[in-house]
Amino acid sequence: MKKWRIFFTACLVMLGICLSVISFRQVSKASAVSANGRLSVKGTKLVNEKGKTFVIKGVSTHGLSWYPQYVNKKSFQTLKKKGVNTIRLAMYTEDYNGYCTGGAENQKTLKKLVAKGVKLASGLGMYAIIDWHILNDGNPMNHQAEAKKFFKEMAKKYRSKKNVLYEICNEPNGAGNWNNITAYAKAVIKTIRSVDKKAVIIVGTPTWSQDVDVAAQNPLKGKNIMYALHFYAATHGQYLRDKYETALKQGLPVLVTEFGISDAYGNGNLSKSEGDAWMKLLNKNKTGRVCWNLSNKAESSALLNPSCKKTGGWKSEDYSEQAKWLWKWYKK
Ligand code: IDC
């Protein structure tokens, strides 16, 4: 009798240990993507598969042609530990070695980098934004044909992935007014939707993705479309927060796919106080945000110090002042 009791007690204890190990492993395994699944747009926000608001806390690469070394597993893993749940893969279309100006070999290299970035993000349960980074080419219509071809290829490749989002024109400016943007976006969205009915698509807005209020007056039709707002806190303060709130009030789904606390040139003095004001407002509205930029370039928007040559596994001395500010917000 006594022996049986000891045996049963031992079995129960063992079972208890097994169950707690399993649940611990599940908790420690839970990633942004495994916990939230495919994202979609509801009202002004991004939501997860259960309809609950999901807030993107992202980091953007610098131009993939210029800083490809940071697209590696250790790098993304290190960012994940800092609270980052999304990586934006910034692929310039013009500039030096841009997708549309660097030739066929360069296009292959860039596509490989995008594929590597998506694969690594997927493996770590992070979201990936594929960014068609127009900048000097202010009007997205300039490369519409290439964009359609590129995004069709991406959509075919990633239609079954739950973690891929498409940003179809980083920062329209100049002739990239809302008329041209909507004409471009309609064509590119149609191309993506012919392959993938669900992925979230982000559309840039006029004046370097600041005029979300203009987009709000005449938004595009269709589901799972968001509009980009970019701010650099040392330059863009209350007037831009007002535009953002105007757009939200009109029901526009806004996503901050690029921001920093430097000036609009990605350099100069940082403004932590303006940055704090922005983050408080974004948190209040549960708007996602992606910080510029993952590199050690000698500019204040870089997240790594210029002296840091490591491409992952960074320690506090490797991070720039902006990064240190950012990690505090991403921890919350
Ligand atoms: C900047 C980079 C800088 C690079 C420049 C031109 O930080 O190193 O020389 O582009 O390619 C944006 C753009 C983004 C800019 C960033 C800072 O989307 O490409 O990166 N910025 O100027 N919009 C507002 C600011």
Coordinates of C-alpha atoms and ligand atoms in Angstrom, one line a residue:
M1 CA 0.0 0.0 0.0
K2 CA 2.7 2.4 1.0
K3 CA 4.8 1.6 -2.0
W4 CA 1.8 2.3 -4.3
R5 CA 1.4 5.7 -2.7
I6 CA 5.0 6.6 -3.2
F7 CA 4.8 5.4 -6.8
F8 CA 1.7 7.5 -7.5
T9 CA 3.1 10.6 -5.9
A10 CA 6.3 10.2 -7.9
C11 CA 4.3 9.8 -11.1
L12 CA 2.3 13.0 -10.3
V13 CA 5.5 15.0 -9.5
M14 CA 7.0 13.8 -12.8
L15 CA 3.9 14.7 -14.8
G16 CA 3.9 18.2 -13.1
I17 CA 7.5 18.7 -14.1
C18 CA 6.9 17.6 -17.7
L19 CA 3.9 19.9 -18.0
S20 CA 5.7 22.9 -16.6
V21 CA 8.7 22.3 -18.9
I22 CA 6.3 22.1 -21.9
S23 CA 4.5 25.3 -21.0
F24 CA 7.7 27.1 -20.3
R25 CA 9.1 26.1 -23.6
Q26 CA 5.9 27.3 -25.3
V27 CA 6.1 30.7 -23.6
S28 CA 9.8 31.1 -24.4
K29 CA 9.1 30.0 -28.0
A30 CA 6.2 32.4 -28.5
S31 CA 7.2 35.0 -31.1
A32 CA 5.3 38.0 -32.5
V33 CA 4.3 36.0 -35.6
S34 CA 3.4 32.7 -33.7
A35 CA 1.3 34.7 -31.2
N36 CA -0.4 37.0 -33.7
G37 CA -0.4 35.3 -37.1
R38 CA -1.4 37.2 -40.2
L39 CA -2.0 40.9 -39.7
S40 CA -4.9 42.8 -41.2
V41 CA -6.3 46.3 -41.1
K42 CA -9.3 47.2 -38.9
G43 CA -10.4 50.8 -38.7
T44 CA -7.2 52.9 -38.3
K45 CA -5.1 50.0 -36.8
L46 CA -3.4 46.8 -37.5
V47 CA -4.9 43.7 -35.8
N48 CA -3.9 40.2 -35.3
E49 CA -5.7 37.0 -36.3
K50 CA -8.0 37.3 -33.3
G51 CA -8.9 40.9 -34.1
K52 CA -6.7 42.3 -31.3
T53 CA -4.6 45.4 -32.0
F54 CA -1.0 44.7 -32.9
V55 CA 1.6 47.4 -32.6
I56 CA 4.6 47.1 -34.9
K57 CA 7.9 48.0 -33.2
G58 CA 10.3 47.9 -36.0
V59 CA 13.8 48.7 -37.2
S60 CA 14.6 49.6 -40.8
T61 CA 17.8 48.5 -42.6
H62 CA 19.7 51.3 -44.3
G63 CA 19.9 50.9 -48.1
L64 CA 20.3 47.1 -48.7
S65 CA 22.9 47.9 -51.4
W66 CA 25.1 49.8 -49.0
Y67 CA 24.8 48.0 -45.7
P68 CA 24.0 44.4 -46.6
Q69 CA 26.1 43.0 -43.8
Y70 CA 23.4 43.6 -41.2
V71 CA 21.0 41.2 -42.9
N72 CA 22.1 38.2 -40.8
K73 CA 20.7 36.0 -38.1
K74 CA 22.6 37.3 -35.1
S75 CA 21.7 40.8 -36.0
F76 CA 17.9 40.2 -36.2
Q77 CA 18.2 38.0 -33.1
T78 CA 19.9 40.8 -31.2
L79 CA 17.2 43.3 -32.3
K80 CA 14.4 40.8 -31.2
K81 CA 15.8 40.8 -27.7
K82 CA 15.5 44.5 -27.6
G83 CA 11.7 44.3 -28.3
V84 CA 11.8 44.6 -32.1
N85 CA 9.1 42.6 -33.8
T86 CA 9.5 43.8 -37.4
I87 CA 12.3 44.4 -39.8
R88 CA 11.9 46.7 -42.8
L89 CA 14.1 45.9 -45.8
A90 CA 14.8 49.2 -47.4
M91 CA 15.6 48.7 -51.1
Y92 CA 16.4 52.0 -52.8
T93 CA 15.1 52.2 -56.4
E94 CA 17.4 55.0 -57.5
D95 CA 20.6 56.4 -56.0
Y96 CA 23.9 54.4 -56.2
N97 CA 23.1 50.7 -57.0
G98 CA 19.4 51.2 -56.7
Y99 CA 17.1 48.5 -58.0
C100 CA 16.1 50.4 -61.1
T101 CA 19.5 52.0 -61.8
G102 CA 22.1 49.4 -60.8
G103 CA 21.7 46.9 -63.6
A104 CA 20.6 43.2 -63.8
E105 CA 23.3 41.7 -61.6
N106 CA 22.6 44.2 -58.9
Q107 CA 18.9 43.4 -59.1
K108 CA 19.7 39.8 -58.5
T109 CA 21.9 40.7 -55.5
L110 CA 19.1 42.9 -54.0
K111 CA 16.5 40.2 -54.5
K112 CA 18.7 37.7 -52.8
L113 CA 19.1 40.1 -49.8
V114 CA 15.4 40.6 -49.6
A115 CA 14.8 36.8 -49.7
K116 CA 17.5 36.4 -47.0
G117 CA 15.9 39.1 -44.8
V118 CA 12.4 37.6 -45.1
K119 CA 13.7 34.1 -44.4
L120 CA 15.6 35.2 -41.3
A121 CA 12.6 37.2 -40.0
S122 CA 10.3 34.3 -40.6
G123 CA 12.7 31.9 -38.7
L124 CA 12.7 34.3 -35.8
G125 CA 8.9 34.9 -35.9
M126 CA 9.3 38.6 -36.8
Y127 CA 7.4 40.5 -39.5
A128 CA 9.1 41.8 -42.6
I129 CA 8.3 44.9 -44.6
I130 CA 9.5 44.9 -48.2
D131 CA 10.1 48.5 -48.9
W132 CA 10.3 49.9 -52.5
H133 CA 12.4 52.9 -51.4
I134 CA 11.7 55.7 -53.8
L135 CA 13.4 59.0 -52.8
N136 CA 15.2 61.0 -55.5
D137 CA 12.7 59.5 -57.9
G138 CA 10.0 61.6 -56.3
N139 CA 7.2 60.4 -58.5
P140 CA 6.5 56.7 -58.1
M141 CA 5.1 56.6 -61.6
N142 CA 8.7 56.9 -62.9
H143 CA 9.3 53.2 -62.1
Q144 CA 5.8 51.8 -62.2
A145 CA 6.5 49.0 -64.6
E146 CA 9.5 47.8 -62.6
A147 CA 7.5 48.0 -59.4
K148 CA 4.7 45.9 -60.8
K149 CA 7.1 43.3 -62.0
F150 CA 9.0 43.2 -58.7
F151 CA 5.9 43.1 -56.5
K152 CA 4.3 40.4 -58.6
E153 CA 7.4 38.2 -58.1
M154 CA 7.4 38.9 -54.3
A155 CA 3.6 38.2 -54.0
K156 CA 4.0 34.9 -55.8
K157 CA 6.9 33.9 -53.5
Y158 CA 5.3 35.0 -50.3
R159 CA 1.5 34.6 -50.7
S160 CA 1.4 31.8 -48.1
K161 CA 3.6 33.7 -45.6
K162 CA 1.8 35.3 -42.7
N163 CA 4.6 37.8 -41.9
V164 CA 5.3 39.8 -45.1
L165 CA 4.0 43.3 -45.7
Y166 CA 4.6 45.4 -48.8
E167 CA 5.5 49.1 -48.8
I168 CA 5.1 50.1 -52.4
C169 CA 6.6 53.7 -52.4
N170 CA 8.7 54.9 -49.5
E171 CA 8.5 58.7 -49.9
P172 CA 6.8 60.4 -52.9
N173 CA 7.8 64.0 -53.2
G174 CA 7.8 66.7 -55.9
A175 CA 5.7 65.4 -58.8
G176 CA 4.7 62.5 -56.6
N177 CA 1.5 64.2 -55.6
W178 CA -1.6 62.3 -54.4
N179 CA -3.0 62.0 -58.0
N180 CA 0.2 60.3 -59.2
I181 CA 0.5 58.2 -56.1
T182 CA -3.1 56.9 -56.3
A183 CA -2.7 56.1 -60.0
Y184 CA 0.5 54.2 -59.2
A185 CA -0.9 52.5 -56.1
K186 CA -4.0 51.3 -57.9
A187 CA -1.9 49.6 -60.6
V188 CA 0.6 48.0 -58.1
I189 CA -2.1 47.0 -55.6
K190 CA -4.1 45.3 -58.5
T191 CA -0.9 43.4 -59.5
I192 CA -0.3 42.2 -55.9
R193 CA -4.0 41.3 -55.4
S194 CA -4.1 39.2 -58.5
V195 CA -1.8 36.9 -56.6
D196 CA -2.3 37.6 -52.9
K197 CA -5.7 38.8 -51.7
K198 CA -4.7 39.4 -48.1
A199 CA -1.2 40.9 -47.5
V200 CA -1.1 44.3 -45.9
I201 CA 0.0 47.0 -48.4
I202 CA 1.4 50.3 -47.3
V203 CA 1.2 53.4 -49.6
G204 CA 3.5 56.4 -49.2
T205 CA 1.9 59.8 -49.0
P206 CA 3.0 63.2 -50.6
T207 CA 5.8 65.4 -49.2
W208 CA 8.1 62.6 -48.1
S209 CA 5.2 60.6 -46.6
Q210 CA 4.0 63.5 -44.4
D211 CA 0.6 64.4 -46.0
V212 CA -1.5 61.7 -44.5
D213 CA -4.2 64.4 -44.1
V214 CA -4.3 64.7 -47.9
A215 CA -4.6 60.9 -48.3
A216 CA -7.4 60.9 -45.8
Q217 CA -9.5 63.2 -48.0
N218 CA -9.4 60.7 -50.9
P219 CA -8.2 57.3 -49.7
L220 CA -7.9 54.2 -52.0
K221 CA -10.6 51.6 -52.1
G222 CA -9.9 48.0 -51.0
K223 CA -9.0 46.1 -47.8
N224 CA -5.7 45.9 -45.9
I225 CA -4.3 49.1 -47.1
M226 CA -2.3 51.5 -44.8
Y227 CA -0.8 54.9 -45.4
A228 CA 2.8 55.8 -44.5
L229 CA 3.6 58.7 -42.1
H230 CA 7.3 59.5 -41.7
F231 CA 8.8 61.8 -39.0
Y232 CA 12.2 62.9 -37.9
A233 CA 11.6 64.5 -34.5
A234 CA 14.3 67.2 -34.5
T235 CA 12.6 68.6 -37.6
H236 CA 9.0 67.5 -37.5
G237 CA 7.0 68.5 -34.4
Q238 CA 3.5 69.5 -33.5
Y239 CA 2.4 70.5 -37.0
L240 CA 3.0 67.0 -38.2
R241 CA 1.4 65.4 -35.2
D242 CA -1.7 67.6 -36.0
K243 CA -1.7 66.2 -39.6
Y244 CA -1.5 62.7 -38.2
E245 CA -4.4 63.2 -35.8
T246 CA -6.5 64.8 -38.5
A247 CA -6.0 61.7 -40.7
L248 CA -6.8 59.3 -37.8
K249 CA -10.0 61.3 -37.1
Q250 CA -11.0 60.8 -40.7
G251 CA -10.5 57.0 -40.2
L252 CA -7.2 56.6 -42.2
P253 CA -5.1 53.6 -41.2
V254 CA -1.7 55.1 -40.6
L255 CA 1.6 53.3 -40.1
V256 CA 4.9 55.0 -39.3
T257 CA 7.2 53.0 -41.5
E258 CA 10.1 55.4 -40.9
F259 CA 11.0 57.7 -38.0
G260 CA 14.0 59.0 -36.1
I261 CA 14.8 61.6 -33.5
S262 CA 17.5 63.2 -35.7
D263 CA 16.8 65.9 -38.3
A264 CA 15.1 65.2 -41.6
Y265 CA 18.5 64.5 -43.2
G266 CA 19.1 61.6 -40.8
N267 CA 21.7 63.6 -38.9
G268 CA 22.4 66.5 -36.6
N269 CA 21.3 66.9 -33.0
L270 CA 18.7 64.5 -31.6
S271 CA 15.4 65.8 -30.1
K272 CA 14.5 63.3 -27.4
S273 CA 11.7 65.6 -26.0
E274 CA 10.0 65.7 -29.4
G275 CA 10.6 62.0 -29.8
D276 CA 9.0 61.3 -26.5
A277 CA 6.0 63.4 -27.5
W278 CA 5.6 61.4 -30.7
M279 CA 6.0 58.0 -29.0
K280 CA 3.4 58.9 -26.4
L281 CA 0.9 59.9 -29.1
L282 CA 1.7 56.7 -31.2
N283 CA 1.2 54.6 -28.1
K284 CA -2.1 56.3 -27.3
N285 CA -3.4 55.5 -30.8
K286 CA -1.6 52.1 -31.0
T287 CA 0.1 53.1 -34.2
G288 CA 3.0 51.0 -35.4
R289 CA 6.4 52.5 -36.0
V290 CA 9.7 51.5 -37.6
C291 CA 13.0 53.3 -36.7
W292 CA 15.6 54.4 -39.3
N293 CA 18.3 53.0 -39.5
L294 CA 20.4 49.8 -38.9
S295 CA 23.9 50.8 -39.7
N296 CA 27.1 52.3 -38.3
K297 CA 27.2 55.2 -40.7
A298 CA 28.5 58.4 -39.2
E299 CA 25.1 60.0 -38.9
S300 CA 23.0 60.4 -35.8
S301 CA 20.1 58.3 -37.1
A302 CA 22.3 55.2 -37.3
L303 CA 21.6 52.8 -34.5
L304 CA 25.2 51.7 -34.1
N305 CA 28.2 53.8 -33.3
P306 CA 30.6 54.4 -36.3
S307 CA 33.4 52.6 -34.3
C308 CA 31.3 49.5 -34.0
K309 CA 32.3 46.9 -36.6
K310 CA 30.2 44.1 -35.2
T311 CA 27.3 42.9 -37.4
G312 CA 25.2 41.5 -34.5
G313 CA 25.4 40.6 -30.8
W314 CA 25.8 44.3 -29.9
K315 CA 26.4 45.5 -26.3
S316 CA 25.4 48.8 -24.9
E317 CA 28.7 50.5 -25.8
D318 CA 27.9 49.7 -29.5
Y319 CA 24.6 51.5 -29.6
S320 CA 24.2 55.1 -30.6
E321 CA 22.3 57.7 -28.5
Q322 CA 19.2 57.3 -30.7
A323 CA 19.3 53.5 -30.2
K324 CA 19.6 53.8 -26.4
W325 CA 16.6 56.1 -26.4
L326 CA 14.7 53.7 -28.7
W327 CA 15.3 50.6 -26.6
K328 CA 13.7 52.3 -23.6
W329 CA 10.5 52.9 -25.6
Y330 CA 10.5 49.4 -27.2
K331 CA 10.8 47.8 -23.8
K332 CA 7.6 49.3 -22.6
Ligands
IDC1 C1 19.2 58.8 -45.7 C2 20.3 58.1 -45.1 C3 21.6 58.7 -45.6 C4 21.6 58.7 -47.1 C5 20.4 59.4 -47.7 C6 20.3 59.4 -49.2 O1 20.2 58.2 -43.7 O2 22.7 58.0 -45.1 O3 22.8 59.3 -47.6 O4 19.2 58.8 -47.2 O5 20.1 58.1 -49.7 C7 14.2 59.7 -45.4 C8 14.5 58.6 -46.4 C9 15.7 57.9 -46.1 C10 16.8 58.9 -45.6 C11 16.3 59.5 -44.2 C12 17.3 60.4 -43.6 O6 13.4 57.7 -46.5 O7 16.2 57.3 -47.2 O8 18.0 58.2 -45.4 N1 15.0 60.1 -44.5 O9 17.5 61.5 -44.5 N2 13.1 60.4 -45.3 C13 13.3 61.4 -44.4 C14 14.5 61.2 -43.8

